[in-house]
Amino acid sequence: METIQLNLKERTSRVFLPESLGFGKIFTDHMFEMEYTESKGWHNPVIRPVEDLSVHPASMFIHYGQSIFEGMKAFKQESGEVVIFRADKHFERLNNSAKRVCIPPVDVEFMIEALKELINIERDWIPTKHGESLYIRPFVFGSDPFLGVKPAKEYKLIIILSPVGAYYSEGFKPVKILVTDEYVRAVRKGLGDCKTPANYAASLLAGQEAVKRGFTQVLWLDGVEQKYIEEVGTMNIFINMKDEVVTPKLNGSILPGITRRTVIEILKSWKMNIVERDITIDEVVNAYAKGNLLSVFGTGTAAIISSVGWLTYKDKQMVLNNGKPGALDIKLFDEITSIQYGLKEDTHNWIFPVEQKEIVNS
Ligand code: COI
């Protein structure tokens, strides 16, 4: 792969971050960009100022949704060291999503190096408060102008960066979730297990209706019978019962979350009984009725661990831990964030350090 061109703007003032960052509202100065054509493959990697994109109105992704994305995070640790969490797994998942929608794969090693280069340039934007981080959004879309339905011939890959705090407006407090059987997000063998905008478009109406009723988000049931629980759409879901912790098994319609995987690996290392299997919503309701439901929590890059304080299915509201985070949820949140912020040794090799390098404009 070619060397990355640096076309950087002169920084005229210090980076100033507001007290409350929220999620996805602030963007750093620079982005990484690379193009794909059939004759050249992926080429022309460049880091340049963030600016509006110029796309032809017939660009294929606009019409037929041929696009994928990722979400990962970088942290500034107390020592000042900057690290990316599980960058390899995120770019591998990008390639899995790419395959499903006929987008050409990227070189994972090259992408990790490109991301480190971008983050090195933007390191002043990384917030330092516990709970805050630099959210990384790589995305790829079919860019050539054509109105026939077929895979695009040209693509763009872009990475933008955004300093963020908590994903939900509740902050790190438990969320209110509505189990929906009115809409479905995805069906097996469809697109549900790839990170493509269509899945998020499919979730909007149910999410909007749930918010109007005072909920934070919806929990999706399977697309055929609306019987088995699947995911929240921005998070995978874990059901913590007295004798086992269950998360729905990856069946083709559930996103293979990197935080989901992290939690499973941690729970196994703690010798807990973590099981990936089908689980019906009725089983969750029964466990609650019998007093066997200790906690329910979601996992995701943006949300990390998010306790569910209230889970409503049909007309029944289940209140978990009096609306407070469960003990296991807190323990997992502390474990993951301690590794991310460098307060605990990373014995799993999840951390990718971003060495500080001198920046020379090319
Ligand atoms: C993430 O957790 O990174 C997500 O992609 C969820 C959402 C912001 C789309």
Tab-separated table of C-alpha atoms and ligand atoms in Angstrom:
chain	number	residue	atom	x	y	z
A	1	MET	CA	0.000	0.000	0.000
A	2	GLU	CA	1.128	3.547	-0.728
A	3	THR	CA	2.360	5.862	2.003
A	4	ILE	CA	-0.284	8.116	3.478
A	5	GLN	CA	-0.200	11.696	2.183
A	6	LEU	CA	-0.577	14.361	4.842
A	7	ASN	CA	-2.473	17.446	3.799
A	8	LEU	CA	-2.930	19.131	7.163
A	9	LYS	CA	-4.404	22.452	8.096
A	10	GLU	CA	-2.478	24.767	10.329
A	11	ARG	CA	-3.829	24.617	13.855
A	12	THR	CA	-4.406	28.197	14.912
A	13	SER	CA	-5.713	27.666	18.424
A	14	ARG	CA	-5.701	25.089	21.203
A	15	VAL	CA	-8.370	22.438	21.087
A	16	PHE	CA	-11.125	23.470	23.471
A	17	LEU	CA	-13.674	20.861	24.534
A	18	PRO	CA	-16.947	21.770	26.255
A	19	GLU	CA	-17.755	20.529	29.783
A	20	SER	CA	-20.381	18.106	28.505
A	21	LEU	CA	-19.528	16.313	25.264
A	22	GLY	CA	-22.662	14.247	24.649
A	23	PHE	CA	-22.299	11.800	21.776
A	24	GLY	CA	-21.355	12.446	18.155
A	25	LYS	CA	-21.769	16.213	18.103
A	26	ILE	CA	-18.165	17.411	17.908
A	27	PHE	CA	-15.696	16.437	15.194
A	28	THR	CA	-11.928	16.779	15.067
A	29	ASP	CA	-10.035	18.774	12.414
A	30	HIS	CA	-8.842	15.947	10.157
A	31	MET	CA	-10.080	12.768	8.524
A	32	PHE	CA	-8.528	9.827	6.729
A	33	GLU	CA	-9.708	9.137	3.184
A	34	MET	CA	-8.929	6.458	0.618
A	35	GLU	CA	-10.456	5.547	-2.736
A	36	TYR	CA	-11.153	2.313	-4.579
A	37	THR	CA	-11.402	1.690	-8.295
A	38	GLU	CA	-11.466	-1.664	-10.086
A	39	SER	CA	-8.172	-0.958	-11.832
A	40	LYS	CA	-6.207	0.426	-8.862
A	41	GLY	CA	-7.828	-1.277	-5.859
A	42	TRP	CA	-7.650	0.795	-2.663
A	43	HIS	CA	-5.351	3.741	-3.329
A	44	ASN	CA	-4.590	7.371	-2.635
A	45	PRO	CA	-4.647	7.297	1.188
A	46	VAL	CA	-4.617	10.798	2.594
A	47	ILE	CA	-5.187	12.595	5.896
A	48	ARG	CA	-6.805	15.925	5.203
A	49	PRO	CA	-9.033	18.550	6.838
A	50	VAL	CA	-12.618	17.524	7.558
A	51	GLU	CA	-14.853	19.190	5.010
A	52	ASP	CA	-18.123	18.563	3.178
A	53	LEU	CA	-17.981	15.733	0.673
A	54	SER	CA	-18.745	16.303	-2.953
A	55	VAL	CA	-20.747	13.358	-4.298
A	56	HIS	CA	-22.611	12.921	-7.566
A	57	PRO	CA	-26.408	12.815	-7.005
A	58	ALA	CA	-26.464	9.393	-8.682
A	59	SER	CA	-23.793	7.972	-6.346
A	60	MET	CA	-24.861	4.405	-5.794
A	61	PHE	CA	-24.868	4.336	-1.982
A	62	ILE	CA	-27.506	7.081	-1.856
A	63	HIS	CA	-29.972	5.054	-3.897
A	64	TYR	CA	-29.286	1.462	-2.929
A	65	GLY	CA	-27.634	1.747	0.483
A	66	GLN	CA	-24.337	0.080	-0.361
A	67	SER	CA	-22.503	1.330	2.682
A	68	ILE	CA	-20.985	-0.026	5.903
A	69	PHE	CA	-19.440	1.466	9.029
A	70	GLU	CA	-17.671	0.738	12.292
A	71	GLY	CA	-17.543	2.357	15.705
A	72	MET	CA	-14.513	2.048	17.970
A	73	LYS	CA	-12.815	4.136	20.634
A	74	ALA	CA	-9.433	5.605	21.585
A	75	PHE	CA	-8.555	6.626	25.153
A	76	LYS	CA	-5.979	8.921	26.720
A	77	GLN	CA	-4.661	7.076	29.725
A	78	GLU	CA	-3.463	8.741	32.930
A	79	SER	CA	0.180	8.334	31.826
A	80	GLY	CA	-0.677	10.350	28.684
A	81	GLU	CA	-0.443	7.256	26.511
A	82	VAL	CA	-3.092	7.029	23.791
A	83	VAL	CA	-4.586	3.629	22.978
A	84	ILE	CA	-7.227	2.175	20.661
A	85	PHE	CA	-9.460	-0.613	21.981
A	86	ARG	CA	-9.581	-3.791	19.865
A	87	ALA	CA	-8.840	-2.053	16.556
A	88	ASP	CA	-8.118	-5.412	14.883
A	89	LYS	CA	-11.535	-6.857	15.685
A	90	HIS	CA	-13.299	-3.730	14.421
A	91	PHE	CA	-11.532	-3.735	11.045
A	92	GLU	CA	-12.081	-7.491	10.740
A	93	ARG	CA	-15.783	-6.896	11.346
A	94	LEU	CA	-15.728	-4.088	8.754
A	95	ASN	CA	-14.484	-6.660	6.255
A	96	ASN	CA	-17.244	-9.109	7.240
A	97	SER	CA	-19.848	-6.411	6.712
A	98	ALA	CA	-18.154	-5.492	3.411
A	99	LYS	CA	-18.444	-9.040	2.109
A	100	ARG	CA	-22.208	-9.152	2.715
A	101	VAL	CA	-22.873	-6.034	0.640
A	102	CYS	CA	-20.228	-6.670	-2.070
A	103	ILE	CA	-17.776	-3.980	-0.920
A	104	PRO	CA	-14.075	-4.789	-1.528
A	105	PRO	CA	-12.185	-5.672	1.691
A	106	VAL	CA	-9.461	-3.513	3.240
A	107	ASP	CA	-6.052	-4.537	4.553
A	108	VAL	CA	-6.577	-4.711	8.327
A	109	GLU	CA	-2.896	-4.061	9.217
A	110	PHE	CA	-2.766	-1.036	6.934
A	111	MET	CA	-6.008	0.354	8.358
A	112	ILE	CA	-4.721	0.058	11.925
A	113	GLU	CA	-1.555	1.968	10.945
A	114	ALA	CA	-3.602	4.618	9.099
A	115	LEU	CA	-5.870	5.055	12.112
A	116	LYS	CA	-2.875	5.401	14.452
A	117	GLU	CA	-1.451	8.076	12.150
A	118	LEU	CA	-4.751	10.004	12.174
A	119	ILE	CA	-5.119	9.733	15.949
A	120	ASN	CA	-1.513	10.838	16.483
A	121	ILE	CA	-2.353	14.026	14.589
A	122	GLU	CA	-5.581	14.546	16.547
A	123	ARG	CA	-4.330	13.478	19.990
A	124	ASP	CA	-5.093	16.891	21.528
A	125	TRP	CA	-8.786	16.177	20.872
A	126	ILE	CA	-8.896	13.122	23.100
A	127	PRO	CA	-10.744	13.936	26.312
A	128	THR	CA	-9.175	12.778	29.559
A	129	LYS	CA	-12.131	12.517	31.956
A	130	HIS	CA	-13.188	9.006	32.964
A	131	GLY	CA	-16.228	8.143	30.842
A	132	GLU	CA	-15.021	10.210	27.884
A	133	SER	CA	-13.089	9.033	24.843
A	134	LEU	CA	-12.443	9.594	21.150
A	135	TYR	CA	-15.094	7.800	19.096
A	136	ILE	CA	-13.785	6.531	15.764
A	137	ARG	CA	-16.154	6.174	12.844
A	138	PRO	CA	-14.750	4.443	9.731
A	139	PHE	CA	-17.235	4.080	6.884
A	140	VAL	CA	-17.240	2.921	3.265
A	141	PHE	CA	-19.700	3.704	0.493
A	142	GLY	CA	-20.204	3.000	-3.212
A	143	SER	CA	-19.493	6.304	-4.906
A	144	ASP	CA	-19.772	5.984	-8.691
A	145	PRO	CA	-22.820	7.456	-10.433
A	146	PHE	CA	-25.138	4.777	-11.867
A	147	LEU	CA	-28.839	4.038	-11.447
A	148	GLY	CA	-28.871	0.289	-12.151
A	149	VAL	CA	-29.010	-2.045	-9.160
A	150	LYS	CA	-25.619	-3.743	-8.893
A	151	PRO	CA	-22.469	-3.388	-6.784
A	152	ALA	CA	-20.661	-0.086	-7.294
A	153	LYS	CA	-17.329	0.017	-9.134
A	154	GLU	CA	-15.856	2.805	-7.036
A	155	TYR	CA	-15.778	3.335	-3.274
A	156	LYS	CA	-14.568	5.779	-0.666
A	157	LEU	CA	-13.396	4.860	2.814
A	158	ILE	CA	-13.336	7.663	5.354
A	159	ILE	CA	-12.518	7.788	9.053
A	160	ILE	CA	-13.816	10.660	11.157
A	161	LEU	CA	-13.209	11.200	14.875
A	162	SER	CA	-15.471	12.597	17.557
A	163	PRO	CA	-14.695	13.297	21.236
A	164	VAL	CA	-17.606	11.768	23.176
A	165	GLY	CA	-19.094	11.245	26.614
A	166	ALA	CA	-21.951	8.867	27.470
A	167	TYR	CA	-24.071	7.606	24.551
A	168	TYR	CA	-27.460	7.836	26.264
A	169	SER	CA	-28.840	11.076	27.661
A	170	GLU	CA	-29.304	9.196	30.961
A	171	GLY	CA	-25.489	9.230	31.183
A	172	PHE	CA	-24.401	5.977	32.824
A	173	LYS	CA	-27.717	5.579	34.648
A	174	PRO	CA	-29.964	2.584	33.820
A	175	VAL	CA	-32.109	2.863	30.693
A	176	LYS	CA	-35.796	2.102	30.069
A	177	ILE	CA	-36.296	-0.484	27.352
A	178	LEU	CA	-39.486	-1.476	25.517
A	179	VAL	CA	-39.654	-4.970	24.004
A	180	THR	CA	-41.302	-4.478	20.625
A	181	ASP	CA	-43.342	-7.077	18.791
A	182	GLU	CA	-44.767	-4.517	16.407
A	183	TYR	CA	-41.703	-4.115	14.216
A	184	VAL	CA	-38.695	-6.271	13.395
A	185	ARG	CA	-35.125	-5.088	12.840
A	186	ALA	CA	-33.705	-7.964	10.796
A	187	VAL	CA	-34.213	-11.567	9.755
A	188	ARG	CA	-31.725	-14.416	9.684
A	189	LYS	CA	-29.648	-14.562	6.494
A	190	GLY	CA	-30.484	-10.890	5.884
A	191	LEU	CA	-28.253	-7.961	6.848
A	192	GLY	CA	-28.743	-8.043	10.633
A	193	ASP	CA	-25.240	-9.245	11.436
A	194	CYS	CA	-23.458	-6.603	9.405
A	195	LYS	CA	-22.963	-2.989	10.328
A	196	THR	CA	-24.807	-1.364	7.479
A	197	PRO	CA	-27.023	1.738	7.646
A	198	ALA	CA	-30.135	-0.247	6.547
A	199	ASN	CA	-30.351	-1.904	9.982
A	200	TYR	CA	-30.354	1.470	11.675
A	201	ALA	CA	-32.953	2.873	9.269
A	202	ALA	CA	-35.133	-0.154	10.103
A	203	SER	CA	-34.910	0.734	13.794
A	204	LEU	CA	-35.867	4.411	13.635
A	205	LEU	CA	-39.668	4.310	13.724
A	206	ALA	CA	-39.872	1.813	16.589
A	207	GLY	CA	-37.248	3.841	18.462
A	208	GLN	CA	-39.114	7.090	17.888
A	209	GLU	CA	-42.410	5.616	19.085
A	210	ALA	CA	-40.712	4.150	22.161
A	211	VAL	CA	-39.126	7.511	23.030
A	212	LYS	CA	-42.571	9.170	22.775
A	213	ARG	CA	-43.783	6.660	25.367
A	214	GLY	CA	-40.906	7.505	27.719
A	215	PHE	CA	-38.502	4.680	26.819
A	216	THR	CA	-34.851	5.015	25.858
A	217	GLN	CA	-34.806	2.337	23.143
A	218	VAL	CA	-36.420	-0.930	22.046
A	219	LEU	CA	-35.346	-4.526	22.489
A	220	TRP	CA	-35.881	-6.454	19.254
A	221	LEU	CA	-37.366	-9.910	19.052
A	222	ASP	CA	-36.563	-12.356	16.256
A	223	GLY	CA	-37.898	-11.456	12.827
A	224	VAL	CA	-40.044	-14.577	12.286
A	225	GLU	CA	-41.927	-15.468	15.470
A	226	GLN	CA	-41.198	-12.444	17.663
A	227	LYS	CA	-40.451	-14.921	20.403
A	228	TYR	CA	-36.680	-14.876	20.959
A	229	ILE	CA	-34.816	-11.789	22.169
A	230	GLU	CA	-32.159	-10.457	19.796
A	231	GLU	CA	-30.518	-7.076	20.489
A	232	VAL	CA	-31.253	-3.461	21.280
A	233	GLY	CA	-29.977	-2.089	17.963
A	234	THR	CA	-27.248	0.034	19.498
A	235	MET	CA	-26.291	-2.709	21.968
A	236	ASN	CA	-26.219	-6.476	22.440
A	237	ILE	CA	-28.175	-7.759	25.417
A	238	PHE	CA	-27.220	-9.923	28.402
A	239	ILE	CA	-29.684	-11.577	30.813
A	240	ASN	CA	-28.050	-12.176	34.189
A	241	MET	CA	-29.948	-14.946	35.985
A	242	LYS	CA	-29.153	-16.762	39.234
A	243	ASP	CA	-27.512	-19.795	37.644
A	244	GLU	CA	-26.331	-18.467	34.254
A	245	VAL	CA	-25.663	-15.318	32.276
A	246	VAL	CA	-27.269	-15.632	28.842
A	247	THR	CA	-26.750	-13.636	25.679
A	248	PRO	CA	-28.559	-14.518	22.438
A	249	LYS	CA	-26.319	-16.617	20.224
A	250	LEU	CA	-25.142	-15.118	16.951
A	251	ASN	CA	-27.728	-16.468	14.549
A	252	GLY	CA	-27.216	-14.262	11.501
A	253	SER	CA	-29.579	-11.457	12.468
A	254	ILE	CA	-27.675	-10.166	15.522
A	255	LEU	CA	-24.662	-7.847	15.308
A	256	PRO	CA	-21.502	-9.614	16.541
A	257	GLY	CA	-20.611	-6.864	19.007
A	258	ILE	CA	-16.970	-6.365	19.989
A	259	THR	CA	-18.026	-5.372	23.528
A	260	ARG	CA	-20.293	-8.446	23.567
A	261	ARG	CA	-17.249	-10.552	22.772
A	262	THR	CA	-15.184	-8.682	25.400
A	263	VAL	CA	-17.818	-9.340	28.079
A	264	ILE	CA	-18.040	-13.045	27.196
A	265	GLU	CA	-14.225	-13.328	27.420
A	266	ILE	CA	-14.157	-11.527	30.800
A	267	LEU	CA	-16.985	-13.617	32.246
A	268	LYS	CA	-15.219	-16.803	31.109
A	269	SER	CA	-11.978	-15.615	32.744
A	270	TRP	CA	-13.997	-15.061	35.951
A	271	LYS	CA	-15.230	-18.666	35.609
A	272	MET	CA	-18.839	-17.529	35.379
A	273	ASN	CA	-21.477	-19.578	33.611
A	274	ILE	CA	-21.890	-17.502	30.427
A	275	VAL	CA	-24.028	-19.150	27.777
A	276	GLU	CA	-24.719	-18.077	24.196
A	277	ARG	CA	-28.093	-19.558	23.299
A	278	ASP	CA	-31.591	-18.763	22.085
A	279	ILE	CA	-33.641	-17.214	24.851
A	280	THR	CA	-37.335	-16.348	24.620
A	281	ILE	CA	-38.850	-13.208	26.079
A	282	ASP	CA	-41.191	-15.513	28.056
A	283	GLU	CA	-38.174	-17.062	29.762
A	284	VAL	CA	-37.008	-13.583	30.825
A	285	VAL	CA	-40.495	-12.726	32.134
A	286	ASN	CA	-40.659	-16.042	34.062
A	287	ALA	CA	-37.184	-15.550	35.542
A	288	TYR	CA	-38.332	-12.131	36.756
A	289	ALA	CA	-41.555	-13.570	38.220
A	290	LYS	CA	-39.573	-16.222	40.105
A	291	GLY	CA	-37.051	-13.694	41.433
A	292	ASN	CA	-34.240	-15.266	39.354
A	293	LEU	CA	-33.458	-12.223	37.243
A	294	LEU	CA	-30.489	-10.422	38.796
A	295	SER	CA	-29.902	-7.840	36.083
A	296	VAL	CA	-30.226	-7.095	32.388
A	297	PHE	CA	-27.558	-5.059	30.620
A	298	GLY	CA	-26.617	-3.958	27.140
A	299	THR	CA	-23.112	-3.893	25.674
A	300	GLY	CA	-21.791	-1.738	22.859
A	301	THR	CA	-18.798	0.363	21.883
A	302	ALA	CA	-20.700	3.609	22.345
A	303	ALA	CA	-22.605	2.551	25.478
A	304	ILE	CA	-19.912	0.205	26.966
A	305	ILE	CA	-22.134	-1.452	29.638
A	306	SER	CA	-25.591	-0.001	30.069
A	307	SER	CA	-27.856	-1.397	32.777
A	308	VAL	CA	-31.522	-1.841	31.985
A	309	GLY	CA	-33.522	-0.494	34.927
A	310	TRP	CA	-36.961	-1.037	33.431
A	311	LEU	CA	-37.933	-3.638	30.833
A	312	THR	CA	-41.478	-3.510	29.476
A	313	TYR	CA	-43.092	-6.305	27.449
A	314	LYS	CA	-46.740	-5.999	26.404
A	315	ASP	CA	-48.297	-4.340	29.472
A	316	LYS	CA	-45.874	-5.733	32.012
A	317	GLN	CA	-43.074	-3.585	33.377
A	318	MET	CA	-40.187	-5.384	35.057
A	319	VAL	CA	-38.217	-3.167	37.437
A	320	LEU	CA	-34.674	-4.406	37.870
A	321	ASN	CA	-32.680	-3.632	41.018
A	322	ASN	CA	-35.102	-0.795	41.819
A	323	GLY	CA	-33.877	0.969	38.697
A	324	LYS	CA	-30.229	0.837	39.832
A	325	PRO	CA	-27.314	-0.859	38.032
A	326	GLY	CA	-26.789	-4.513	38.966
A	327	ALA	CA	-23.627	-5.619	40.781
A	328	LEU	CA	-22.326	-7.622	37.781
A	329	ASP	CA	-23.013	-4.723	35.398
A	330	ILE	CA	-20.922	-2.398	37.575
A	331	LYS	CA	-18.128	-4.946	37.909
A	332	LEU	CA	-17.958	-5.424	34.132
A	333	PHE	CA	-18.074	-1.688	33.448
A	334	ASP	CA	-15.191	-1.160	35.900
A	335	GLU	CA	-13.165	-4.003	34.427
A	336	ILE	CA	-13.501	-2.830	30.818
A	337	THR	CA	-12.968	0.865	31.510
A	338	SER	CA	-10.003	0.125	33.832
A	339	ILE	CA	-8.277	-1.664	30.960
A	340	GLN	CA	-9.218	1.101	28.505
A	341	TYR	CA	-7.935	3.889	30.785
A	342	GLY	CA	-4.791	1.959	31.747
A	343	LEU	CA	-5.745	1.513	35.411
A	344	LYS	CA	-5.477	-2.235	35.023
A	345	GLU	CA	-2.985	-4.287	33.046
A	346	ASP	CA	-4.226	-5.440	29.635
A	347	THR	CA	-3.555	-9.151	29.865
A	348	HIS	CA	-5.725	-9.871	26.810
A	349	ASN	CA	-3.854	-7.781	24.196
A	350	TRP	CA	-6.921	-5.645	23.541
A	351	ILE	CA	-5.031	-2.358	23.594
A	352	PHE	CA	-3.282	-0.849	20.532
A	353	PRO	CA	-0.892	1.943	21.637
A	354	VAL	CA	-0.628	5.017	19.409
A	355	GLU	CA	3.027	6.076	19.597
A	356	GLN	CA	3.629	9.821	19.637
A	357	LYS	CA	5.319	10.712	16.346
A	358	GLU	CA	6.522	13.960	14.880
A	359	ILE	CA	4.067	15.257	12.282
A	360	VAL	CA	5.522	16.402	8.963
A	361	ASN	CA	3.118	17.820	6.384
A	362	SER	CA	3.775	16.254	2.954
B	1	COI	C1	-21.447	1.625	18.534
B	1	COI	O1	-21.688	1.196	19.663
B	1	COI	O2	-20.315	1.949	18.153
B	1	COI	C2	-22.499	1.769	17.558
B	1	COI	O3	-22.228	1.601	16.423
B	1	COI	C3	-23.837	2.128	18.019
B	1	COI	C4	-24.398	3.359	17.391
B	1	COI	C5	-23.758	4.632	17.771
B	1	COI	C6	-24.717	3.204	15.963
